[in-house]
Structure formats: C-alpha cells, structure tokens
JSON list of C-alpha atoms in Angstrom, two decimals:
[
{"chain": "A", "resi": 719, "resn": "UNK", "atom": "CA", "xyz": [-30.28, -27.41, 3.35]},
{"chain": "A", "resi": 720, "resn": "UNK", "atom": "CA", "xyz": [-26.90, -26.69, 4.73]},
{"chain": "A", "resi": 721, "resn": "UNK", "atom": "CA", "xyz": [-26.19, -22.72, 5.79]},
{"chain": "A", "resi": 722, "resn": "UNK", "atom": "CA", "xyz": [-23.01, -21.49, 4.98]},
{"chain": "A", "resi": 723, "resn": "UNK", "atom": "CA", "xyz": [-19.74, -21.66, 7.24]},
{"chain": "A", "resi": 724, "resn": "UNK", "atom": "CA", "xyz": [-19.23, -18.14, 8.20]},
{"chain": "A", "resi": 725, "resn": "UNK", "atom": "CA", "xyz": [-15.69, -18.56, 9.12]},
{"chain": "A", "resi": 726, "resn": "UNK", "atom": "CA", "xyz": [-14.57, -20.52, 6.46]},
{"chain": "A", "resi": 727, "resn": "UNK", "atom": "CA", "xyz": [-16.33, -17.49, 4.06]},
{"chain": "A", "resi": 728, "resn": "UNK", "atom": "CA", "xyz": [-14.49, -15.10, 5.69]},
{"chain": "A", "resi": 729, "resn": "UNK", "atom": "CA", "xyz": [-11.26, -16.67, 5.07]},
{"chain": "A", "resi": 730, "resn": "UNK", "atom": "CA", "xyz": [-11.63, -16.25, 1.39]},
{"chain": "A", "resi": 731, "resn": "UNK", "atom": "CA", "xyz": [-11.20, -13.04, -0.83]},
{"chain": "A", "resi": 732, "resn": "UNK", "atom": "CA", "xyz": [-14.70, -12.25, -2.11]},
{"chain": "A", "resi": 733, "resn": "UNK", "atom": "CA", "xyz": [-13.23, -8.55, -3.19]},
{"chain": "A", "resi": 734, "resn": "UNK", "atom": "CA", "xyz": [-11.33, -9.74, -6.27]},
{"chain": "A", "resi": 735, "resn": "UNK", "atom": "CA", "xyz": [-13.73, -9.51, -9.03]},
{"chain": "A", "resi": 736, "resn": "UNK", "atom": "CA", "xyz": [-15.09, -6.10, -7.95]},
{"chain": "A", "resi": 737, "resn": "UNK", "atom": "CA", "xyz": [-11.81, -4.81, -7.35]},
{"chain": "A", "resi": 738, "resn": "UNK", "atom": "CA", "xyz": [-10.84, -6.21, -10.99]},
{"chain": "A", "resi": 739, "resn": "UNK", "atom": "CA", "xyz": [-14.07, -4.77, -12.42]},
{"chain": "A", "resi": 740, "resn": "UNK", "atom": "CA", "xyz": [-13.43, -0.93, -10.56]},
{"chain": "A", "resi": 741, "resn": "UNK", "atom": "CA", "xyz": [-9.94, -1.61, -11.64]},
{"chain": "A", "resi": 742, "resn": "UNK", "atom": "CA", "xyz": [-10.48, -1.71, -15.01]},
{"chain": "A", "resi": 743, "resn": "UNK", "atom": "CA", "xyz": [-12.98, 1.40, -14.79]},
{"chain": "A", "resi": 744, "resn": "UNK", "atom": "CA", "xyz": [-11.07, 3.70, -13.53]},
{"chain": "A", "resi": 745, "resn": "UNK", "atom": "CA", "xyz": [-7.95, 2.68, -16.07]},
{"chain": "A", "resi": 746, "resn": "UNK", "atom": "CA", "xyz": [-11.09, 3.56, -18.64]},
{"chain": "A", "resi": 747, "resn": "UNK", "atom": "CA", "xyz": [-11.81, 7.09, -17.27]},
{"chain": "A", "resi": 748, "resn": "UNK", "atom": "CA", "xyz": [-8.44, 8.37, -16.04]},
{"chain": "A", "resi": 749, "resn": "UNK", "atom": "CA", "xyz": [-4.70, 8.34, -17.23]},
{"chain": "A", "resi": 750, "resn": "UNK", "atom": "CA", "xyz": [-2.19, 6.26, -15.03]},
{"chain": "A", "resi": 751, "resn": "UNK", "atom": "CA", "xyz": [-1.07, 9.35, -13.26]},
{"chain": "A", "resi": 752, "resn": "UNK", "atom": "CA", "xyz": [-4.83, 10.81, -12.64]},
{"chain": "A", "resi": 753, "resn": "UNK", "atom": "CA", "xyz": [-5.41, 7.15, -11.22]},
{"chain": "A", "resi": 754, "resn": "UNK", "atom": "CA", "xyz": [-2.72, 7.13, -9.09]},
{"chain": "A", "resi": 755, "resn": "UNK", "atom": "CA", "xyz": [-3.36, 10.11, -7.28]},
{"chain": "A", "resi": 756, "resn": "UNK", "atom": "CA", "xyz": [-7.07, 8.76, -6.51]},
{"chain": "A", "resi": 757, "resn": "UNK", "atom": "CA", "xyz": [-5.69, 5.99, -5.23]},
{"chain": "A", "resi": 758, "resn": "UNK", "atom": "CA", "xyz": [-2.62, 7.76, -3.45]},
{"chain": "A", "resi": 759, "resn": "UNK", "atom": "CA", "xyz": [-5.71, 9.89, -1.88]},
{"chain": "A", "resi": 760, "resn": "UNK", "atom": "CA", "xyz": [-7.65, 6.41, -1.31]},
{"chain": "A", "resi": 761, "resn": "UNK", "atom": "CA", "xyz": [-4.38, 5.57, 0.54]},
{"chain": "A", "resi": 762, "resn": "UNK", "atom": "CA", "xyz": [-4.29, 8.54, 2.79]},
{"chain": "A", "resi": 763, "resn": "UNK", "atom": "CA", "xyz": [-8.29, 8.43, 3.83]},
{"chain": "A", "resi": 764, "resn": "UNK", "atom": "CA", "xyz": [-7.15, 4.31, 4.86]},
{"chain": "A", "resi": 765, "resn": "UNK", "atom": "CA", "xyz": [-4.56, 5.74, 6.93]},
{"chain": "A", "resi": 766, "resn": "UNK", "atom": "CA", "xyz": [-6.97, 8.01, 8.75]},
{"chain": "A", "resi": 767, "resn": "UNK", "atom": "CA", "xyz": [-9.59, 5.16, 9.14]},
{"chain": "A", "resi": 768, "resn": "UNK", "atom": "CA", "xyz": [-5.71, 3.07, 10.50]},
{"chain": "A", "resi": 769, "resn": "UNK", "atom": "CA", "xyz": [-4.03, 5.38, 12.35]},
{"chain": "A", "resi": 770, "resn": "UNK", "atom": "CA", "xyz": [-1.00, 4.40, 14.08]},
{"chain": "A", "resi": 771, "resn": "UNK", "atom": "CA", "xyz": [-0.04, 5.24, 17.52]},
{"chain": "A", "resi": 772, "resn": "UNK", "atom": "CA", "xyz": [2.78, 7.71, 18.44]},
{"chain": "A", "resi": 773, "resn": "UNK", "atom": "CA", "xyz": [6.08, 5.78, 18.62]},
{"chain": "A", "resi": 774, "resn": "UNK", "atom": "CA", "xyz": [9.85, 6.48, 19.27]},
{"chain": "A", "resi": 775, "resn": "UNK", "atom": "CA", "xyz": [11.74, 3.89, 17.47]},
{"chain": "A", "resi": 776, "resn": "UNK", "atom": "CA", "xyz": [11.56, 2.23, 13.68]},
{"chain": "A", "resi": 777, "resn": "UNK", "atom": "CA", "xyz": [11.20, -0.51, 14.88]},
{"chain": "A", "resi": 778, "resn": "UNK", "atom": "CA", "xyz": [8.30, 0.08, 16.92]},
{"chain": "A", "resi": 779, "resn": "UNK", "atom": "CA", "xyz": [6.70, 2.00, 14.01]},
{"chain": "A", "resi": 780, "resn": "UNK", "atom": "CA", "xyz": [7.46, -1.34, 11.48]},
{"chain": "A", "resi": 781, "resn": "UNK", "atom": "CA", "xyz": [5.73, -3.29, 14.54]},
{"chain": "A", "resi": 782, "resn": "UNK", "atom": "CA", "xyz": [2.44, -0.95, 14.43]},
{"chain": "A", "resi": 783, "resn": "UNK", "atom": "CA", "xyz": [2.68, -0.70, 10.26]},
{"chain": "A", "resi": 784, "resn": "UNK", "atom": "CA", "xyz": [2.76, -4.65, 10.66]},
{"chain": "A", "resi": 785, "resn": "UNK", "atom": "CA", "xyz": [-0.14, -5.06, 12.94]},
{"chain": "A", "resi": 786, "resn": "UNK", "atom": "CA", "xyz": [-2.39, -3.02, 10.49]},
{"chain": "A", "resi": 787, "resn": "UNK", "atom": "CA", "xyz": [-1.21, -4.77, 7.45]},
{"chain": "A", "resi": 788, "resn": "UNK", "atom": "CA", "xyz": [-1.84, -8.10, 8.73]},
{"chain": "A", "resi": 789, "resn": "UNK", "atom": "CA", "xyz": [-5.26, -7.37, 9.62]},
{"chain": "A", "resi": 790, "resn": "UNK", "atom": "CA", "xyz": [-5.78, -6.35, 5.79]},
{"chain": "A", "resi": 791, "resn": "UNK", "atom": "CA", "xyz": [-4.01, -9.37, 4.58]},
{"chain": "A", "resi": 792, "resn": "UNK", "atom": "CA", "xyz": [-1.75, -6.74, 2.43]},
{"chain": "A", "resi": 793, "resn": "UNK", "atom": "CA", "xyz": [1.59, -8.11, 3.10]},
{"chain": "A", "resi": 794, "resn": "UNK", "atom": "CA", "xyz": [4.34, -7.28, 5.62]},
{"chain": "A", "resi": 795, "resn": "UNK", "atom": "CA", "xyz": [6.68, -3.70, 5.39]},
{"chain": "A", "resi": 796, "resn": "UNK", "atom": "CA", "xyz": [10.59, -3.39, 6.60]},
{"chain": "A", "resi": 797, "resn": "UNK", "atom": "CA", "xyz": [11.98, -0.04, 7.42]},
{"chain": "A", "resi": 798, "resn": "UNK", "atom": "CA", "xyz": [15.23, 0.56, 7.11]},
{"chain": "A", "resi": 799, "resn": "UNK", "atom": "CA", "xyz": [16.89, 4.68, 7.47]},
{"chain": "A", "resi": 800, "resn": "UNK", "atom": "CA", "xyz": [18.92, 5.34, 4.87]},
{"chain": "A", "resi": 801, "resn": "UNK", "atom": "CA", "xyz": [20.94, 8.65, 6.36]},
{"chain": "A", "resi": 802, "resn": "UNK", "atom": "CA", "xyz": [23.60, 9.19, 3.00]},
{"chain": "A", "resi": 803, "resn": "UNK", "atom": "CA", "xyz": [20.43, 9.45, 1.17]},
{"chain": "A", "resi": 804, "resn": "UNK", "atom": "CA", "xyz": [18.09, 11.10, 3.91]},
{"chain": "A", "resi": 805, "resn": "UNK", "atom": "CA", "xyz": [15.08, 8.52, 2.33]},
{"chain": "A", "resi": 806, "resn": "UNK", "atom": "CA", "xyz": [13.23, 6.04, 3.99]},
{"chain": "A", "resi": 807, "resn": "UNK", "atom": "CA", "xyz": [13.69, 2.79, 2.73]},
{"chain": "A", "resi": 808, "resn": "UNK", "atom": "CA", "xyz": [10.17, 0.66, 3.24]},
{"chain": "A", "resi": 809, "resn": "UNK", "atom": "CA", "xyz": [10.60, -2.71, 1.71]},
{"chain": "A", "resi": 810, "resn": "UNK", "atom": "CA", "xyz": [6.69, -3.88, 0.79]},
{"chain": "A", "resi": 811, "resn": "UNK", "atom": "CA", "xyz": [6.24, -8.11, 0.61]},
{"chain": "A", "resi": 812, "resn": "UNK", "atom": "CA", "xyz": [3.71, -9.81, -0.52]},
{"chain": "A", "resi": 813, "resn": "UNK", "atom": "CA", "xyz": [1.02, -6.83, -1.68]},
{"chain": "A", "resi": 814, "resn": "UNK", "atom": "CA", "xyz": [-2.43, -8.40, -2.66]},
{"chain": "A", "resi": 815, "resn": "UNK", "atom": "CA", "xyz": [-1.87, -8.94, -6.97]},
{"chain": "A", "resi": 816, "resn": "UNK", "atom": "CA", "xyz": [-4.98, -6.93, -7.75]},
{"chain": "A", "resi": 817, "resn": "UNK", "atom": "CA", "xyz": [-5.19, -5.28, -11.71]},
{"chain": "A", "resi": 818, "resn": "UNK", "atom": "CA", "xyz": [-7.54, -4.62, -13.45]},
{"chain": "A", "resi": 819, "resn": "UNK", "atom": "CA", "xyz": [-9.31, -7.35, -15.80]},
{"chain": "A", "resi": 820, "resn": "UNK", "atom": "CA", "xyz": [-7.33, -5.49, -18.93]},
{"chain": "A", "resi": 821, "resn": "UNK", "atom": "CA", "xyz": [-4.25, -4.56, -17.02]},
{"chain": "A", "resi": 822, "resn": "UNK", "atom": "CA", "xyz": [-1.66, -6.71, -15.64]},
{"chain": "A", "resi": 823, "resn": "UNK", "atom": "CA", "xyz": [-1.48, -7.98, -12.37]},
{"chain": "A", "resi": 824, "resn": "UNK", "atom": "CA", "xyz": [-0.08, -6.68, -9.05]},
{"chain": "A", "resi": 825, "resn": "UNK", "atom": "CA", "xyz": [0.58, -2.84, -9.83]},
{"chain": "A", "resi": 826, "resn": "UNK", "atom": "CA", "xyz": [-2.37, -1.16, -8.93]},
{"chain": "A", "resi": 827, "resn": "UNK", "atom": "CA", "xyz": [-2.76, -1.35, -5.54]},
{"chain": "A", "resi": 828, "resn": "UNK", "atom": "CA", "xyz": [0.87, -0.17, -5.14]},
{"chain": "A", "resi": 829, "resn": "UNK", "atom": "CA", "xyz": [-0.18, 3.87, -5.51]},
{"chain": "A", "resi": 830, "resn": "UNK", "atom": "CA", "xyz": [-2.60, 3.05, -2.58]},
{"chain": "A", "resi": 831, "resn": "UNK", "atom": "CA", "xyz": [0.37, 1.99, -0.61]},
{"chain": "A", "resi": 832, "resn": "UNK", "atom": "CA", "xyz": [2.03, 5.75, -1.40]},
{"chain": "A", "resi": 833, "resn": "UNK", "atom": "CA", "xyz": [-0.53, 7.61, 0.27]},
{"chain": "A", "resi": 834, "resn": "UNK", "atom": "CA", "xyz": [-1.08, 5.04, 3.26]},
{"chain": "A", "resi": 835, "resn": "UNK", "atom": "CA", "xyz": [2.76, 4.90, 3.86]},
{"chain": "A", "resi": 836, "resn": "UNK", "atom": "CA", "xyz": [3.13, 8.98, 3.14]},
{"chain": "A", "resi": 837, "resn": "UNK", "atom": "CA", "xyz": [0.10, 9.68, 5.52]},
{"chain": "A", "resi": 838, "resn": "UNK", "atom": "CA", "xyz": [0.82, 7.09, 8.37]},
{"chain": "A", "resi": 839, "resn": "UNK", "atom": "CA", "xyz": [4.27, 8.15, 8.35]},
{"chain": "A", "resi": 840, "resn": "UNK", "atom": "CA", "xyz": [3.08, 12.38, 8.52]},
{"chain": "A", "resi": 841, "resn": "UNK", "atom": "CA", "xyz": [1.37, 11.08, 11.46]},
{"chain": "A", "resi": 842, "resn": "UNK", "atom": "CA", "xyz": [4.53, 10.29, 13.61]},
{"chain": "A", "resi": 843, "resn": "UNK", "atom": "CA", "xyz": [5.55, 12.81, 16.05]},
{"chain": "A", "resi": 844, "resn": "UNK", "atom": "CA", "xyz": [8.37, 15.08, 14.51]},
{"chain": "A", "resi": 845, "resn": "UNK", "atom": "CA", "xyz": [7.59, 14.19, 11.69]},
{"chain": "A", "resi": 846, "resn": "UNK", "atom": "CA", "xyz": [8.76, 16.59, 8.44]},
{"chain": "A", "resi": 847, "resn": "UNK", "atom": "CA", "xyz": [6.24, 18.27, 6.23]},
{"chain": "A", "resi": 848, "resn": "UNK", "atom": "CA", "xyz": [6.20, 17.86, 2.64]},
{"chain": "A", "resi": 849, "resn": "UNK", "atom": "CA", "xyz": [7.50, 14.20, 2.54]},
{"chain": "A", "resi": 850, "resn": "UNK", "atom": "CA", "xyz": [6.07, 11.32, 0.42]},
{"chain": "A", "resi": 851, "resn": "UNK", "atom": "CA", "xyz": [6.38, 7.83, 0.17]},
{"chain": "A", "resi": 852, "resn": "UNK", "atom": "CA", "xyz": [6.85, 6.64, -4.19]},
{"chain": "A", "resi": 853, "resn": "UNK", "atom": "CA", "xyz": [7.41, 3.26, -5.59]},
{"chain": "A", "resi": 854, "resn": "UNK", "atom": "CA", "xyz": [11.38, 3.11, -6.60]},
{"chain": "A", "resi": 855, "resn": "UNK", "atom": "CA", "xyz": [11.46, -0.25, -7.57]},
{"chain": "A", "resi": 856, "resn": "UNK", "atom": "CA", "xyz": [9.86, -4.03, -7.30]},
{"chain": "A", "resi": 857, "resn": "UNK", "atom": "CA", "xyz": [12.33, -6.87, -7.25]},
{"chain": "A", "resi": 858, "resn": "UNK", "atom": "CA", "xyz": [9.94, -9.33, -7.71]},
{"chain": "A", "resi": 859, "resn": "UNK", "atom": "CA", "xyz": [6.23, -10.22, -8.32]},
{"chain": "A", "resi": 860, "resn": "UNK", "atom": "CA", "xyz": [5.69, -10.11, -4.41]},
{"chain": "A", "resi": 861, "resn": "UNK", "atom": "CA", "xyz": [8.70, -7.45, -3.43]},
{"chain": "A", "resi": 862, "resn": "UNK", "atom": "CA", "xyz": [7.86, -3.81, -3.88]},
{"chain": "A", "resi": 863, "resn": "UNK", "atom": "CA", "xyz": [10.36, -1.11, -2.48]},
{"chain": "A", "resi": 864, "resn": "UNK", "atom": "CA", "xyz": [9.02, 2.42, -1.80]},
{"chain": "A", "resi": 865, "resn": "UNK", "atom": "CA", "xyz": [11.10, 5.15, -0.50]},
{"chain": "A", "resi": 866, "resn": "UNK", "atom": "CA", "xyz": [9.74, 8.28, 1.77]},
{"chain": "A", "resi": 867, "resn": "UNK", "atom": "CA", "xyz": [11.51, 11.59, 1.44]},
{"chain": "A", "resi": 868, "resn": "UNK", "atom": "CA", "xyz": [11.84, 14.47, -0.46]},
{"chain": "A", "resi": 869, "resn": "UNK", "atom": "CA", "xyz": [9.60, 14.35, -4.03]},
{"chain": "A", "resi": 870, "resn": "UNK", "atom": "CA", "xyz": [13.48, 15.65, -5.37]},
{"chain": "A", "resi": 871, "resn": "UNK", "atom": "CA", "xyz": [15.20, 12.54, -3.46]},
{"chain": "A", "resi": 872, "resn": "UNK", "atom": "CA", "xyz": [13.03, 9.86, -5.16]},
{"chain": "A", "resi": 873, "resn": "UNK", "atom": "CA", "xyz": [15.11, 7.83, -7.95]},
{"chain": "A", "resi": 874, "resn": "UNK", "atom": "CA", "xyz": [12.33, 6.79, -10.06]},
{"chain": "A", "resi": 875, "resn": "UNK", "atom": "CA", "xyz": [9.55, 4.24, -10.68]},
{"chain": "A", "resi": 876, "resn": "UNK", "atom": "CA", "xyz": [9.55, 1.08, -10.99]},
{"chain": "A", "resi": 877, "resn": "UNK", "atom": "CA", "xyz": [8.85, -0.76, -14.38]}
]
C-alpha cells in the first residue's frame, strides 16, 4: 500500500469545494452587501494574523504585500499613487476564482481583498484614518483594480 506524497498534496488546492460550499451559504443567508462586509471583516482579521512590517517607500510596501500574497497563492498587487486623485491605485492579478457553487466565478473573494488591503495599509506608519480600500473595476477574469482613499473618492464597483 503506497502512503501518500505529502509534498505533492500540498501543492494542490484541497480548499475549493468547501470554499464553494461556504460560498454558496453565506450568498443563502445574507444579501451581497451583508456578505461583503463579513468578508471585508474576514479580510481585516487576515491582515492581523499577516501583518506587514513598517516601511518607507511603495515600493517596499508592494515588496512586503507581495511576499504575503505569494505565500497564499492569491496573486500578485502593484501600487501605484495617484496624487490628482489622492487614491491609491492597487492593481490585484491573478486572485484565486473562488464563487460559490450557484454564483459565478472569481468575485467573491475580492471583498476579502478590501479589508486585507484597507487594514494592512492602516497599519503603515502615518498612515490616515478613515481610509478604505473598494473594488473600482476588473479588466479581466484575472485583473482586479481596487483603489484606497476616501469612501467619497471611490468611483464605483466593478460589474
């Protein structure tokens, strides 16, 4: 009888069908915007269980934001300043397609990504209160833009 290769298990998602199955419960018991702010919250308590390290530059803080998103297999994050429009511009590739067995795919883990991106970016020294990171737009199935600022800055979400 063969045992089986640990490594090779470990290399595969195993999460999917559970995540599918929770997916598709919560959709059942709350409204989209009830279920994104568990999962916004979900997002923040990550960020506390992640937290980054103080740094002084973006591109430092994209480095750290990296580092933790590899490790999660969630995709990679570009940060660009956008002054004119005082926002944060964080450009989201290649986010884990995870709905819900009713739902469509991909969209659901993207209010996680608010509150992770919202709390690890609180975290940073001189930082401003009362800032938030929302979906704005997704250019593609693996390409979602978010943008951190003011609730009153944010544009709108995506479709």
């Amino acid at each position: 009888m063969s045992t089986p290769d640990t490594h090779l298990m470990a290399q595969r998602p195993r999460w999917r069908l559970f995540l599918r199955v929770l997916a598709a419960r919560l959709d059942s018991v709350l409204d989209a915007d009830q279920r994104d702010a568990l999962l916004r919250d979900v997002g923040a308590d990550m960020a506390r269980g992640a937290a980054l390290p103080p740094v002084s530059t973006l591109d430092a803080l994209e480095d750290e934001i990296n580092e933790v998103l590899s490790d999660l297999g969630w995709g990679r994050a570009s940060l660009a300043l956008d002054e004119a429009a005082r926002v944060l511009s964080i450009v989201h590739t290649h986010l884990p397609t995870i709905g819900s067995i009713e739902g469509r795919h991909g969209p659901w883990l993207s209010a996680v990504l608010e509150g992770l991106y919202t709390s690890w970016l609180a975290q940073q020294p001189h930082a401003a209160p009362g800032l938030v990171a929302r979906r704005t737009a997704r250019r593609t199935k693996d390409v979602l833009v978010l943008t951190y600022g003011k609730d009153s800055a944010m544009t709108g979400s995506p479709a």
